[in-house]
Short mmCIF file of C-alpha atoms in Angstrom, two decimals:
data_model
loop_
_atom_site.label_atom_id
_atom_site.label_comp_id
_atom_site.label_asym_id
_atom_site.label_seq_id
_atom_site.Cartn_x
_atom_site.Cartn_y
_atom_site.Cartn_z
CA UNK A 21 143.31 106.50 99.24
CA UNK A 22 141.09 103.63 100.28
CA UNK A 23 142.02 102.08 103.67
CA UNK A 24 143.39 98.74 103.18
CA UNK A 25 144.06 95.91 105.73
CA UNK A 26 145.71 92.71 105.54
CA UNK A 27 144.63 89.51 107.28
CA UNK A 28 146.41 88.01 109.95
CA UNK A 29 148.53 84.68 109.00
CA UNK A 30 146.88 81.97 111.77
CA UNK A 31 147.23 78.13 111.62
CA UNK A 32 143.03 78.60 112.11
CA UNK A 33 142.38 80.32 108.77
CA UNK A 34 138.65 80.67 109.43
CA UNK A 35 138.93 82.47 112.85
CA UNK A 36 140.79 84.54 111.14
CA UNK A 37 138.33 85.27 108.33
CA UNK A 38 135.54 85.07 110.69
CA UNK A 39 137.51 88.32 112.63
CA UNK A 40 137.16 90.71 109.60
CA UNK A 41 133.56 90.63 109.15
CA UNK A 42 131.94 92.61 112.07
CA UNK A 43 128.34 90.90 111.64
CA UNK A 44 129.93 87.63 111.95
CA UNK A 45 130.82 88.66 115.17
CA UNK A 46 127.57 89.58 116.04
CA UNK A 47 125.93 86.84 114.72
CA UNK A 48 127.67 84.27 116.89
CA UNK A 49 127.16 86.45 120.03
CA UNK A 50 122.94 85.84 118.67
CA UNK A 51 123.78 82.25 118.09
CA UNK A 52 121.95 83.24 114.19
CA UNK A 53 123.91 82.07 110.84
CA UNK A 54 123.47 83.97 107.34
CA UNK A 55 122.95 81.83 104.31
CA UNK A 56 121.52 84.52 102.19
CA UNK A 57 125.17 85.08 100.06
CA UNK A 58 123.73 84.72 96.82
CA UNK A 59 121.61 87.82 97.38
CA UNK A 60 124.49 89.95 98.91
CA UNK A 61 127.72 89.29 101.07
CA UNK A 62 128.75 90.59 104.48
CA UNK A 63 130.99 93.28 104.45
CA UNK A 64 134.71 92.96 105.78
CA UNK A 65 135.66 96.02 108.35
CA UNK A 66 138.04 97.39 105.46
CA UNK A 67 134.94 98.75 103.72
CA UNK A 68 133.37 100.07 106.77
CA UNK A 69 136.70 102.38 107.46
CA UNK A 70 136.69 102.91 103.63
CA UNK A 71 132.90 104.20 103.48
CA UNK A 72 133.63 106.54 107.37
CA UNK A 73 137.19 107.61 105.79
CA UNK A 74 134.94 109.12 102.40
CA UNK A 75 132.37 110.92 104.27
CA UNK A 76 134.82 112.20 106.95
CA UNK A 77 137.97 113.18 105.05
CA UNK A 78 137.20 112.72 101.05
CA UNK A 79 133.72 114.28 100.33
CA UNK A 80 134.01 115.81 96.74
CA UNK A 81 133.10 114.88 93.00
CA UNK A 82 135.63 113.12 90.32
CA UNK A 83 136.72 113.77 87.04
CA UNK A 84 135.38 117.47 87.29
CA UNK A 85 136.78 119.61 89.90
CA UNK A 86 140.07 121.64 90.10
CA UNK A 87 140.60 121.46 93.36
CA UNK A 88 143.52 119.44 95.23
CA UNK A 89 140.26 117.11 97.05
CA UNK A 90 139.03 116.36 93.71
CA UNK A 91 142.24 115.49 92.13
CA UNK A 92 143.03 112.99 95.19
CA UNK A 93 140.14 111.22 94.70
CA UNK A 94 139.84 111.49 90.78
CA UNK A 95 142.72 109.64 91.11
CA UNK A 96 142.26 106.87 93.71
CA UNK A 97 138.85 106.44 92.07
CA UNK A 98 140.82 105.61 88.68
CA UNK A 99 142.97 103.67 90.08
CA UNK A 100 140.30 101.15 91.27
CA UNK A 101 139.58 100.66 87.52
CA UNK A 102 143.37 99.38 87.27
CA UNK A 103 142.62 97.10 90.15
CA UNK A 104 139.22 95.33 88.70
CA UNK A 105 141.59 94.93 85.25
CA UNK A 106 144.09 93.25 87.08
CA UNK A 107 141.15 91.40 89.41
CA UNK A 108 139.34 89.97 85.84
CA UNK A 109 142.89 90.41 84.08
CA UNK A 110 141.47 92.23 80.79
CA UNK A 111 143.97 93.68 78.26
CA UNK A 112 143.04 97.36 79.28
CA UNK A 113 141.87 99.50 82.19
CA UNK A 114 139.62 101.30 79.78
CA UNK A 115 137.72 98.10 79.12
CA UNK A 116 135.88 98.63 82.77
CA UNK A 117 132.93 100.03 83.09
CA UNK A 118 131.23 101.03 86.44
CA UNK A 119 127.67 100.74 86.63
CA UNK A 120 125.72 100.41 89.82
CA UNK A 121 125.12 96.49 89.42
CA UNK A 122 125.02 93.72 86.84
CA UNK A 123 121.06 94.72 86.69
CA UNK A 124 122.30 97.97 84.73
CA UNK A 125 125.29 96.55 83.30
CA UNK A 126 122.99 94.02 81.07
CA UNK A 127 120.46 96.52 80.72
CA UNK A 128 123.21 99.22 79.47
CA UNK A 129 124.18 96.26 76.47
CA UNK A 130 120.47 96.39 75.85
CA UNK A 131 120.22 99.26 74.53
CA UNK A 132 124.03 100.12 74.04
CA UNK A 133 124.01 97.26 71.49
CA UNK A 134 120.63 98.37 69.55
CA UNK A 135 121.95 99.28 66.22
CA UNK A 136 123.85 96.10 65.68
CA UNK A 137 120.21 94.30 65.23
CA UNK A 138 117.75 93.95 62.52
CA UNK A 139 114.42 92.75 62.48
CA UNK A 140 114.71 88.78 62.31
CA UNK A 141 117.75 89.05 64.34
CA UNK A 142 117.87 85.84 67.33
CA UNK A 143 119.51 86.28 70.85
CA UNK A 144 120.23 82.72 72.65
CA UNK A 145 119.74 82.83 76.64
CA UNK A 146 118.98 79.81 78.41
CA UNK A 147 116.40 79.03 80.67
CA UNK A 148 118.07 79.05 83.93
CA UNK A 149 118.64 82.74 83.69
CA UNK A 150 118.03 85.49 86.19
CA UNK A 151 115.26 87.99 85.50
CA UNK A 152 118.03 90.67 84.73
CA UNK A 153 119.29 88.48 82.08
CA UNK A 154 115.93 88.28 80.52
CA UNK A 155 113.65 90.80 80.79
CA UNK A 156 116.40 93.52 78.70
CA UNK A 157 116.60 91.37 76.10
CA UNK A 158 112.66 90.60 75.85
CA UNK A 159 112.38 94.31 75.29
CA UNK A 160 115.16 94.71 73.21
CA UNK A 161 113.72 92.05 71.38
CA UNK A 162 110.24 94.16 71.20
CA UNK A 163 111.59 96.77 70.07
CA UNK A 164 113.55 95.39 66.90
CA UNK A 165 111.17 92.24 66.51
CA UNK A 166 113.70 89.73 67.55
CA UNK A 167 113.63 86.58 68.22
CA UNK A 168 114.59 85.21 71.69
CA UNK A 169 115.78 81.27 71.83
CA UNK A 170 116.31 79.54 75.28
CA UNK A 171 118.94 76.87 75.67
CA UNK A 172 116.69 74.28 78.10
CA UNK A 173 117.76 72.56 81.19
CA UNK A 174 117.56 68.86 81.98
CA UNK A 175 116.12 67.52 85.92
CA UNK A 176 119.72 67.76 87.25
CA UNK A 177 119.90 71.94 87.06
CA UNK A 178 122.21 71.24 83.86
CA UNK A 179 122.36 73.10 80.70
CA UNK A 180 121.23 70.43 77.81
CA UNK A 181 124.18 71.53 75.64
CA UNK A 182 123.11 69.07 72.19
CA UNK A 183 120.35 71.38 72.22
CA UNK A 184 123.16 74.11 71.22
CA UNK A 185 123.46 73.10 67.72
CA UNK A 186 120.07 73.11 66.79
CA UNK A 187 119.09 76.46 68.55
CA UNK A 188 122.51 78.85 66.99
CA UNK A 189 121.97 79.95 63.34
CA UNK A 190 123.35 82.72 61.02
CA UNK A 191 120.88 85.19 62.72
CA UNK A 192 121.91 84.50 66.11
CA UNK A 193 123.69 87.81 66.89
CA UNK A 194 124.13 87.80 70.43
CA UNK A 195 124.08 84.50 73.77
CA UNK A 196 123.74 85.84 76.43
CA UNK A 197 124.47 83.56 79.81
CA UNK A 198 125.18 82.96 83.54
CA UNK A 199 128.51 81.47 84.96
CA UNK A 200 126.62 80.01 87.88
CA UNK A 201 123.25 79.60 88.68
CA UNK A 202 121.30 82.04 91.10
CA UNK A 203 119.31 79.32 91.88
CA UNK A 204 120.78 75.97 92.06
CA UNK A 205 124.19 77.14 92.12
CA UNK A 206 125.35 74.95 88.87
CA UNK A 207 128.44 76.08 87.22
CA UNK A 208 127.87 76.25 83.52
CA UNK A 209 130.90 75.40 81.29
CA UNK A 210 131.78 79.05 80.23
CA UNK A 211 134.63 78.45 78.64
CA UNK A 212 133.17 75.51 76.21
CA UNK A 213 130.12 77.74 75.71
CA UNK A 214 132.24 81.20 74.59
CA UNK A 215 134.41 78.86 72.32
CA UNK A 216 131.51 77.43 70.39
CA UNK A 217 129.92 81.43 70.12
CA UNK A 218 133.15 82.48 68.36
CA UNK A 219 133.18 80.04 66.23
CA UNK A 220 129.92 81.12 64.68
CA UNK A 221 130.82 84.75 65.63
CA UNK A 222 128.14 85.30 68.08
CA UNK A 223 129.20 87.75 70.41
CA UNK A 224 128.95 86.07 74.39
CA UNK A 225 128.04 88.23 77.49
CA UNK A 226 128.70 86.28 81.24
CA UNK A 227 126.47 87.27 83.84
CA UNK A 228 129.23 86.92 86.52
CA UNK A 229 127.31 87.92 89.64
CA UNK A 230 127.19 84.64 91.32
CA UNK A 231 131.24 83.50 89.90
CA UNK A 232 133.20 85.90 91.78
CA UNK A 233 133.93 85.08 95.11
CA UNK A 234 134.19 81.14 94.25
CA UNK A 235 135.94 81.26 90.75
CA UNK A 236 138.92 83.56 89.62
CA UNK A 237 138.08 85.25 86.57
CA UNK A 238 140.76 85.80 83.42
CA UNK A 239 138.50 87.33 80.33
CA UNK A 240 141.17 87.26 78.06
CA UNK A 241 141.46 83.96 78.44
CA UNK A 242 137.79 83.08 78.63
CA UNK A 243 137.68 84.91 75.80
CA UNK A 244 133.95 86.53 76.27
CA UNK A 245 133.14 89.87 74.74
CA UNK A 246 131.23 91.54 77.69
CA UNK A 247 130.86 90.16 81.40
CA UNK A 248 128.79 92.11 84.43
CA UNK A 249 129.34 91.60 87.92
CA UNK A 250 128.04 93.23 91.06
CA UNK A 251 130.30 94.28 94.10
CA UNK A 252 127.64 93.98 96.91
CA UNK A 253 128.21 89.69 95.56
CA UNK A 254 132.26 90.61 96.28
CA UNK A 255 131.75 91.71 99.93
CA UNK A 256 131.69 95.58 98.67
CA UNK A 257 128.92 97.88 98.75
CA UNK A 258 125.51 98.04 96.93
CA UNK A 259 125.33 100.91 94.33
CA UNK A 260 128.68 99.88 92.19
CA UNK A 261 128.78 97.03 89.75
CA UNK A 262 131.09 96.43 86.74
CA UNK A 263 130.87 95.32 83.30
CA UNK A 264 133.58 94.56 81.01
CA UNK A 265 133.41 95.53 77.22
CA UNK A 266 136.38 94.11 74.82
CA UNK A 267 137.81 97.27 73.52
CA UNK A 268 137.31 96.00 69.80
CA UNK A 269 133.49 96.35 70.62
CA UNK A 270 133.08 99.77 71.67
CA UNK A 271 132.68 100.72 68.14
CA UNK A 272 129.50 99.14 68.04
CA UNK A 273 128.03 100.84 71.15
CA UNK A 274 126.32 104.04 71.72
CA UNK A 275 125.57 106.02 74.98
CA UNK A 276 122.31 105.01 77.11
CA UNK A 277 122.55 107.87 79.56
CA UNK A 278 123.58 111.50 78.69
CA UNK A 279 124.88 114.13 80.90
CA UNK A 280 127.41 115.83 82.85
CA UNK A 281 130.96 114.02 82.39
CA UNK A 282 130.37 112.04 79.19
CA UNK A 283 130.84 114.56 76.62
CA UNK A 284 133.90 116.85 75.42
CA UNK A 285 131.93 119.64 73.83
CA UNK A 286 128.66 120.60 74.07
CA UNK A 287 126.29 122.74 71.72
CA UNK A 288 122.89 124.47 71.72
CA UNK A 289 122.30 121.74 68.78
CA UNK A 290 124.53 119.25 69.36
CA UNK A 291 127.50 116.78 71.57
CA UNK A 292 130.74 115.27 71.15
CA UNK A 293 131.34 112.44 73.25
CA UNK A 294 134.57 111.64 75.32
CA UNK A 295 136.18 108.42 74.87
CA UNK A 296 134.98 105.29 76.44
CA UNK A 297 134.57 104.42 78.86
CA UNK A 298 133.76 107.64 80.05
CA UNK A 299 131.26 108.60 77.34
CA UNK A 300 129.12 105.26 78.99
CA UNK A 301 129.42 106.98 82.83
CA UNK A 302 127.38 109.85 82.06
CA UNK A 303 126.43 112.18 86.14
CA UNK A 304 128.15 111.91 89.67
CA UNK A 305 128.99 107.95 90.11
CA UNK A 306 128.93 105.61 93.46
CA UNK A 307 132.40 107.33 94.76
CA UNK A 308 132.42 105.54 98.06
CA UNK A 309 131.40 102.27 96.07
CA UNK A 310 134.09 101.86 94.08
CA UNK A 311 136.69 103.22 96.49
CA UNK A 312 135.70 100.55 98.64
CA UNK A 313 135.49 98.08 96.02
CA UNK A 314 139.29 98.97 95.71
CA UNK A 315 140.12 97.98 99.56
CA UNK A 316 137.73 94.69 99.21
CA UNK A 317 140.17 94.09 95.95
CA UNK A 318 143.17 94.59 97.75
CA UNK A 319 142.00 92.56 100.97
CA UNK A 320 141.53 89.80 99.00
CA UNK A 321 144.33 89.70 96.76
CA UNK A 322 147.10 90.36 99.76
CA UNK A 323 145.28 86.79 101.16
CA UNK A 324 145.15 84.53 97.90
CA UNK A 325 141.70 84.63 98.39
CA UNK A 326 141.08 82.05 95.72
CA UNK A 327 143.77 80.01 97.35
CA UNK A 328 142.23 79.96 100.53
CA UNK A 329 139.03 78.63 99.28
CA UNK A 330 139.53 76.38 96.14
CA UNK A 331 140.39 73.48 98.84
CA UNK A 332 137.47 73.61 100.78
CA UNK A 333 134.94 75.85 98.72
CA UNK A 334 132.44 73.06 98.26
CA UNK A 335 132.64 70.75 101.71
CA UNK A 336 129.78 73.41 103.48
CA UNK A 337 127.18 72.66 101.10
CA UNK A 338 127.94 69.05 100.45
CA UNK A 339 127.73 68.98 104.52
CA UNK A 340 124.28 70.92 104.41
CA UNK A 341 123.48 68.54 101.40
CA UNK A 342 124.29 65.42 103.41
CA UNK A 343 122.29 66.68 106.65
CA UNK A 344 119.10 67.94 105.42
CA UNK A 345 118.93 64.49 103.07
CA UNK A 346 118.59 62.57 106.53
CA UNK A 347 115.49 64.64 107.51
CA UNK A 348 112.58 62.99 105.64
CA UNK A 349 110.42 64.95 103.27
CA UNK A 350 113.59 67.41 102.29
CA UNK A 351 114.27 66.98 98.60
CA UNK A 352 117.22 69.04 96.96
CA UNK A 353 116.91 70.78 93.96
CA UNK A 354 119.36 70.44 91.56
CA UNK A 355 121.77 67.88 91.68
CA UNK A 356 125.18 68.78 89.54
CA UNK A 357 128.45 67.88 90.84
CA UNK A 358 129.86 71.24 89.72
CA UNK A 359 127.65 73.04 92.48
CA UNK A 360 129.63 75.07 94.68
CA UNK A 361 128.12 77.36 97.07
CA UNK A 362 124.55 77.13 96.75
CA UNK A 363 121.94 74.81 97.95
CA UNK A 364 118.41 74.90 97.12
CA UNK A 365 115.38 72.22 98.65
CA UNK A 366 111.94 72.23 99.35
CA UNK A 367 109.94 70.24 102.00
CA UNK A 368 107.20 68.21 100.56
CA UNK A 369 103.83 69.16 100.34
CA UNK A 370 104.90 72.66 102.12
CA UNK A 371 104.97 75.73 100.46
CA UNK A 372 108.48 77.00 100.81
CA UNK A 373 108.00 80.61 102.05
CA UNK A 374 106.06 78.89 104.86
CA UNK A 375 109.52 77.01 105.44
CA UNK A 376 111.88 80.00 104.76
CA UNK A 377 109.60 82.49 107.33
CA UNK A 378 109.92 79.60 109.94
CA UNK A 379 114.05 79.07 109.13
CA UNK A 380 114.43 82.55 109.66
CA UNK A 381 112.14 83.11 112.94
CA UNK A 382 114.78 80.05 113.78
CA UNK A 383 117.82 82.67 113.34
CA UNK A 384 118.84 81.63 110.39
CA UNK A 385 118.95 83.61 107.04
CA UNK A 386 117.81 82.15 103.88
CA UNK A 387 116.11 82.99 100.79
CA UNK A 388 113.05 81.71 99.77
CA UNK A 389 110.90 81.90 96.57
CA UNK A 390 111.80 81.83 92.62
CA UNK A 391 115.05 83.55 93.15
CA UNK A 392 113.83 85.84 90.31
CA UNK A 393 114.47 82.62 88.59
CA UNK A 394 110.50 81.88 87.17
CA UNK A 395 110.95 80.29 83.99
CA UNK A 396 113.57 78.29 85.46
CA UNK A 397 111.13 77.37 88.39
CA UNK A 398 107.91 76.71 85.80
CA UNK A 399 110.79 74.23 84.02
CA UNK A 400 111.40 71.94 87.27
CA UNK A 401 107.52 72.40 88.35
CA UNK A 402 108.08 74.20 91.33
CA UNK A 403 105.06 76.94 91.59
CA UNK A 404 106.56 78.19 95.19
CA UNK A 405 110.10 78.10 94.46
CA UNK A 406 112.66 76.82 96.70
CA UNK A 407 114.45 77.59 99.79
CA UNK A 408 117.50 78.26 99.31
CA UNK A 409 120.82 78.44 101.39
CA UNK A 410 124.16 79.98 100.48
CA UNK A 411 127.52 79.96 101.58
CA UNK A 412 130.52 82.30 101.86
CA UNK A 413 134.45 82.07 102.89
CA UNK A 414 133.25 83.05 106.43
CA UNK A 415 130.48 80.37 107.10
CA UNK A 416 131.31 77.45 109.04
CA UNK A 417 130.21 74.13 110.36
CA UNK A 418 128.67 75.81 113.16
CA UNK A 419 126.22 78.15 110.57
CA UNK A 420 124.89 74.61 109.08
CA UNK A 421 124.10 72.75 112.20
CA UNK A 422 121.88 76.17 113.15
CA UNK A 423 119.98 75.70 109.44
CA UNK A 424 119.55 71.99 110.15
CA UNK A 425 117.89 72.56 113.76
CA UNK A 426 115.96 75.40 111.87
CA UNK A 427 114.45 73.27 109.30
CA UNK A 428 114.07 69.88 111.42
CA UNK A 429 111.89 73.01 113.89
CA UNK A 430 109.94 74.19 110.93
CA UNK A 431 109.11 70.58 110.06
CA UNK A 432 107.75 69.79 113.13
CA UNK A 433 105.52 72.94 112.86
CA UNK A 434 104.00 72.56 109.42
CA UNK A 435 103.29 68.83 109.56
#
């Protein structure tokens, strides 16, 4: 079993946080903040026992051996697939799927979904999409001579949704969209956007990477038909991601990887597959991923993680916001109210990767560039990007006066 901890009950909820996250610890000692949590989270100390437990205690393969080690973790590694149903509350357990990010879970639909397309066929995306959410589809769309359609984006970061409408036809087979922005951290309205898909029966797929640690997430009641998500963005390790498939859809896909574990017979001519979703998880998966995905699952839901942070989930980066407007030159990018944890500007006249190297030589950690984010970037005519800050349940106060002394620095450096 994965080792599981629970947080200790203190009237200062942030120490408290702040406790289970080693490099927090060690980044205060350095007087340094990371703002880079819209690439990947820190790592609470219950996956660091869970990933030394595995390799000291738990080393063995799942689903295949006959051996008492095997069994154990066959089974604890199964049961982590009951906890992420629970976590995104879908109908079944065998509606997860574990990839090793939301990069291969979109790219899996890509060519999972093939035969459900004909030549003509349209996919909607929009144009504030990460590359991962493109580039499949552009070569899906090579492939069967698709058409690709991209909702646009107005000056605020928002989605222009009259544009919907026009751009959704009877050959519009698939949209494909994020929940929030890599980028600008706008929250797009899933639920509005999944409602008018169904209507037309267009089946939806949420890219969910950048949702989970600020948003709770109920399918079933969303209603979408497939949703990724990475667990390095849910304070778990890199190497395991997820994506959800509605059980009425599985019909409609067909392996992308064959191999050991996702067949029940096998022939000098010939294979039957096993049942999904183990016919999709074809070789030897990211064990100590998921069984540490399981303790990050459990950590979180013995806290009311969502709880904890729906009261207070936005004041950081309206604080950052607020600070960096008062240093002249600094223009944000993006400007929707239903930003949450993400917070992109530029300095004028500066090219931002000259401002991110100079943040970061400052201590601080932050993310400079297009974000994989270039169409998006070409859209709000911004050739070098943005810098771009981002916020987790462990940054404080202290972690944005560091980035404003960091940039007010650079400033004084580059002009």
């Amino acid at each position: 079993m994965s080792v599981r901890y629970n947080m200790f009950k203190d009237e200062n909820v942030m120490l408290e946080i702040q406790k289970h996250f080693p490099q927090i610890q060690y980044l205060k000692k350095q007087k340094q903040a990371y703002l880079d949590n819209a690439a990947t989270t820190l790592k609470p100390q219950c996956v660091l026992d869970t990933l030394t437990q595995f390799y000291r205690e738990q080393v063995s393969n799942v689903h295949r051996g006959d051996h008492y080690l095997s069994d154990a973790l066959t089974l604890s590694y199964e049961n982590t697939r009951l906890q992420i149903q629970k976590w995104i509350q879908a109908k079944s357990a065998d509606e997860i799927i574990f990839t090793k990010s939301t990069t291969e879970g979109i790219n899996f639909l890509s060519f999972a979904l093939e035969n459900i397309f004909q030549a003509g066929d349209e996919i909607l995306l929009t144009e504030m999409e990460h590359h991962s959410n493109i580039l499949p589809w552009q070569s899906l769309a090579k492939r069967k001579k698709l058409k690709l359609k991209f909702l646009p984006v107005d000056e605020k970061g928002e989605l222009i949704l009259s544009q919907w409408e026009p751009l959704v036809n009877e050959k519009t087979k698939l949209f494909a969209f994020t929940w929030y922005s890599n980028a600008l951290g706008t929250r797009n309205p899933v639920e509005k956007c999944i409602s008018w898909a169904k209507d037309k029966n267009i089946l939806t797929l949420v890219d969910a990477a950048q949702a989970m640690t600020v948003e709770s997430v109920n399918v079933q009641k969303m209603g979408c038909d497939f949703l990724a998500f990475s667990g390095h963005k849910l304070f778990a390790p890199t190497g395991v991601g997820i994506l959800y498939v509605k059980k009425t859809h599985y019909e409609k896909l067909r392996p992308w990887q064959l191999g050991g574990g996702m067949v029940t017979d096998v022939s000098v001519s010939d294979y039957e597959k096993a049942d999904p979703p183990q016919c999709f998880e074809a070789g030897t998966p990211p064990i100590e991923g998921v069984l540490a995905l399981d303790s990050v699952l459990y950590f979180l839901s013995e806290q009311n993680f969502f709880e904890i942070i729906e009261g207070n989930k936005s004041s950081l980066l309206h604080y950052a916001e607020e600070e960096l407007k008062k240093i002249p030159g600094i223009e944000i990018i993006g400007s929707s109210p239903t930003r949450v944890n993400i917070l992109s500007f530029i300095l004028k006249s500066v090219h931002c990767r000259d401002l991110g190297q100079l943040i970061s030589q400052a201590g601080v950690a932050v993310r400079s560039g297009h974000h994989c984010c270039l169409p998006l970037m070409k859209k709000l005519k911004l050739p070098s990007g943005t810098v771009r800050a981002s916020f987790s349940v462990y940054n404080d106060e202290q972690d944005v006066d560091l980035l404003i002394s960091a940039v007010k620095k650079a400033k004084s450096i580059l002009l």
